Each structure stands twice: as C-alpha cells, then as structure tokens.
Tab-separated table of C-alpha atoms in Angstrom:
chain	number	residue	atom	x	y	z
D	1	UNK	CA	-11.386	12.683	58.698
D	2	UNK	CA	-15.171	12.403	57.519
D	3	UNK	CA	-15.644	15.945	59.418
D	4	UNK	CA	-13.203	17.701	57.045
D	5	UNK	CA	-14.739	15.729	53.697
D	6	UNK	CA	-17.880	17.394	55.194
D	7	UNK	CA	-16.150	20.455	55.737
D	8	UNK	CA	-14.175	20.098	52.174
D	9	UNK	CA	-17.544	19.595	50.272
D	10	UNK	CA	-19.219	22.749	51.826
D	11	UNK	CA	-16.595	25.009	50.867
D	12	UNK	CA	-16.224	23.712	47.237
D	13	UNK	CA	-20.542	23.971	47.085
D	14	UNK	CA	-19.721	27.335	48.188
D	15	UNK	CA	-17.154	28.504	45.686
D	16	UNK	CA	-18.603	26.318	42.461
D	17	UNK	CA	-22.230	26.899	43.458
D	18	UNK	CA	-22.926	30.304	43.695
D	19	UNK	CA	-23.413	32.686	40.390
D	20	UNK	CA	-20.694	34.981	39.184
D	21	UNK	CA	-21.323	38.205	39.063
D	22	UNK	CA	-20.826	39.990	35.660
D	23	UNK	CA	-21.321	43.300	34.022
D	24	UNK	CA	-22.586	44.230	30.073
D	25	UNK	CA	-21.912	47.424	28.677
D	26	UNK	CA	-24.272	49.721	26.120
D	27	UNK	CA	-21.398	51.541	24.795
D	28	UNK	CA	-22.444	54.942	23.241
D	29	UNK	CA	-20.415	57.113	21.284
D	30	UNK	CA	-20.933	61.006	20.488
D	31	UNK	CA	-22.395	60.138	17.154
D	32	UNK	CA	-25.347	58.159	18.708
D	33	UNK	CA	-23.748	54.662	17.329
D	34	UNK	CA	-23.103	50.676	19.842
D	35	UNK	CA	-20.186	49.198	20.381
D	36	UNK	CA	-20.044	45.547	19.927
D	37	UNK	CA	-16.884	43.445	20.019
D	38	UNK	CA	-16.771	39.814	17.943
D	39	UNK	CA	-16.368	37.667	20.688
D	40	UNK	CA	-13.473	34.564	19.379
D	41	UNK	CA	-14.836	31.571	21.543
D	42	UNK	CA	-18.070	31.747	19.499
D	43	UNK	CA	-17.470	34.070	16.668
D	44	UNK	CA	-20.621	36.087	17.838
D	45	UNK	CA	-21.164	39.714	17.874
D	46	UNK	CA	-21.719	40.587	21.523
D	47	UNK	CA	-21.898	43.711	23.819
D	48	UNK	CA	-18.161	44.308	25.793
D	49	UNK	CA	-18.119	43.303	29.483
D	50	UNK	CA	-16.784	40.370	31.604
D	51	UNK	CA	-16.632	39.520	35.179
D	52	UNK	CA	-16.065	41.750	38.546
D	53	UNK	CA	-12.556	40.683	40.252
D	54	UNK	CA	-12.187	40.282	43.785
D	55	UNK	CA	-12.204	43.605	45.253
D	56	UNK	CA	-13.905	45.723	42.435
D	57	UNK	CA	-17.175	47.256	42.349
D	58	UNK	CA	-18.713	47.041	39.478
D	59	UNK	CA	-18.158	50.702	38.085
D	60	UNK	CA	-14.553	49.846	38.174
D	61	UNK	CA	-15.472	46.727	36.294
D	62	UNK	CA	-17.269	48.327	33.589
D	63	UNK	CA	-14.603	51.112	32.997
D	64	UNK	CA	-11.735	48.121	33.343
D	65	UNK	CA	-13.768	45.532	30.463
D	66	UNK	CA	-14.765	48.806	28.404
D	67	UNK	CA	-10.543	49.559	28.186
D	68	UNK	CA	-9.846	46.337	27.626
D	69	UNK	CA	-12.362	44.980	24.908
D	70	UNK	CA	-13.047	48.098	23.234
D	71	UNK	CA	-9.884	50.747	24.107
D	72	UNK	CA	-12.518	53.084	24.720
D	73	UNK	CA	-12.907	55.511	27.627
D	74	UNK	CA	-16.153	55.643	30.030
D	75	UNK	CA	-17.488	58.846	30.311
D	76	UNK	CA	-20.806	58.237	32.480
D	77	UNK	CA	-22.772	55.790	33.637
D	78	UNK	CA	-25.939	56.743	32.229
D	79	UNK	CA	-28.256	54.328	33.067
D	80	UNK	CA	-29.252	50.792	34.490
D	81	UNK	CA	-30.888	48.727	31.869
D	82	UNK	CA	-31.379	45.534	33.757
D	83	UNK	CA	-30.020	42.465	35.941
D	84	UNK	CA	-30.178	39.223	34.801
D	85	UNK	CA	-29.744	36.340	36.535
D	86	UNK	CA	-31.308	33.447	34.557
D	87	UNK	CA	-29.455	29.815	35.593
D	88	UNK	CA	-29.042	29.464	31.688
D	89	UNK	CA	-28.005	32.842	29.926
D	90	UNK	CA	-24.638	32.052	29.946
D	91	UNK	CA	-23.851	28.944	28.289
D	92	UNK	CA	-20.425	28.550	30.034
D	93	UNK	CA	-21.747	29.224	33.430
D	94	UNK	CA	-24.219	30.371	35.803
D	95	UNK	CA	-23.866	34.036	35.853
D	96	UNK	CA	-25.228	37.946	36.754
D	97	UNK	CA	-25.226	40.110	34.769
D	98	UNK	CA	-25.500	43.840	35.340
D	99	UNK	CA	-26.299	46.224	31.832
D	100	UNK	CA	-25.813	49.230	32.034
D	101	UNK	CA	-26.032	52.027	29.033
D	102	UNK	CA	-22.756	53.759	28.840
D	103	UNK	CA	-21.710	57.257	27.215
D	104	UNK	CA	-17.980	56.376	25.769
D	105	UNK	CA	-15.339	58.523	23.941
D	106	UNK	CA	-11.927	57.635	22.767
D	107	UNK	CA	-10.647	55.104	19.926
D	108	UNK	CA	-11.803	51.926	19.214
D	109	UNK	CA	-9.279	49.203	19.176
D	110	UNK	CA	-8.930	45.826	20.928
D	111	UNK	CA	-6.729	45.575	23.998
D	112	UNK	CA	-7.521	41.876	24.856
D	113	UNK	CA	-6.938	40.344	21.594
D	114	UNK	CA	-7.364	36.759	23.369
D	115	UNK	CA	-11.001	37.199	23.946
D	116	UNK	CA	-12.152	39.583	21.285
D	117	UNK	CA	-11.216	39.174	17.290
D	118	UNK	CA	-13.138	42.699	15.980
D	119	UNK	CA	-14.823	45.744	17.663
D	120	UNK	CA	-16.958	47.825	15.341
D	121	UNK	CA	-20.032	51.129	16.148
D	122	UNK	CA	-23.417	50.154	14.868
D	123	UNK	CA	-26.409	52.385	14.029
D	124	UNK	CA	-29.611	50.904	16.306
D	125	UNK	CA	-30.647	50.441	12.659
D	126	UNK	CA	-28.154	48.523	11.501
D	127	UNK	CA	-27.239	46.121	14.242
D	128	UNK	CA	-25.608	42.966	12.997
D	129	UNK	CA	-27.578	40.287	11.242
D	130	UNK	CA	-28.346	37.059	13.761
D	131	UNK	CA	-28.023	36.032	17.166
D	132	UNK	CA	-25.781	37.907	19.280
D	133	UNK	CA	-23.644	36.217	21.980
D	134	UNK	CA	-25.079	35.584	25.553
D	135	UNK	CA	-28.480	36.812	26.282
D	136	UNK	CA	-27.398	40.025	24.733
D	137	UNK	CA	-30.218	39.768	22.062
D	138	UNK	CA	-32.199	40.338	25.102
D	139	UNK	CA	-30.581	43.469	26.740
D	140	UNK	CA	-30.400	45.344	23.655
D	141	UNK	CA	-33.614	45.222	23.466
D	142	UNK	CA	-34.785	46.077	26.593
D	143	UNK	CA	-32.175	48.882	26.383
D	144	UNK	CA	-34.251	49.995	22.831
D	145	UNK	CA	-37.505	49.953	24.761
D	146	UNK	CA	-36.499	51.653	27.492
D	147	UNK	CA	-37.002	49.217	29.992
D	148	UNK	CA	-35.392	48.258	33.268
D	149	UNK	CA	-35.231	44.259	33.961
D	150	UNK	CA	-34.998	42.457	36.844
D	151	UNK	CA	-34.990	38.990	35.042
C-alpha cells in the first residue's frame, strides 16, 4: 500500500509539476495594425493565444486560439519572437510560452465569448494605455525591437 502512495505521489508531481506549454500570437493585419483581445478574468488587454492540447503542435495551436479569440484567419507564420518560460509570468500557473508574429486576414469577431469580452487592431503607436495581461508587456516589446528571447 505505501508502494502505490509512492507511486500515486510521483505521478501527480508529474502531471501538476511540470510547465504547460502555451503559445502568444502577434496578430498582423494587411493594414500594418495588432490584434489584442480584452481578456474577462482580468479585464486586461492581452495578445490572443492559449494552451497546446494533447496531440497538437503548436502551429495548429496558434491557427486554433487565433479562430477562436479573434475569428481571424492565419496566413503565415512569420516569425519567432521569443520563449518564455519564467516560473512567474503567468499568474495562474507555471507556463511556456511560445510568441510568434503572425500575418492574419479575415474578420475580427470573438468566437470564445467565455474567455474574451472585446477584440480590437491597434496602431504600434497607439497600443492601449497600461499594463497588458501576462507578460505580454514584455513580448510586444521584444517583438518592436526585433528581438528573439529565450527568457
């Protein structure tokens, strides 16, 4: 009986202990303007994205969390823009996050109304006032300075 405690304890150390991984999306459109959605568990501006599900790579996962936060349509990958792995950059958990810059087409409008409250295009000029959800401060702008992060 103590073996499989033992045995119990390992797995859930596995499954609860290990990050998730996640992905961020710069969404581009033609005109040169970001996406951001208003995220509703914090009311913050934030770039679209979410977690991989079992069985996805993450392509799949950006094209799937672009759909469904933003109803827009990936056109191309066009860059990596960093991974970040920092124990604390999501408050909710400890998470991975893969950014990527994104060229995007189609029509805005919110397909997961549970997570996301507003989805608007922002000039780099004109970003929203304040702290954005997340870490995404952060990505944005390495993203403007043309960086790529390993953080």
């Amino acid at each position: 009986m103590r073996r499989l405690w033992q045995i119990g304890q390992t797995v859930l150390g596995i499954i609860f202990r290990h990050p998730i991984t996640g992905t961020c999306i710069i969404p581009i459109l033609p005109d040169g303007r970001i996406v951001l959605v208003r995220r509703r568990d914090n009311g913050l501006w934030a770039l679209p994205g979410g977690i991989v599900d079992w069985g996805e790579d993450i392509p799949t996962a950006i094209r799937r969390e672009l759909a469904e936060e933003t109803g827009l349509e990936l056109v191309k990958i066009r860059r990596l823009v960093g991974v970040y792995s920092a124990p604390d950059r999501d408050p909710r958990i400890h998470s991975i996050c893969v950014v990527v810059e994104a060229e995007v087409q189609g029509k805005m409008e919110i397909h997961d109304s549970l997570e996301i409250s507003d989805v608007q295009a922002f000039d780099q000029t004109a970003m929203p006032e304040g702290k954005l959800s997340h870490d995404n401060d952060r990505h944005l702008q390495d993203y403007f300075n043309g960086l790529t992060t390993l953080a």
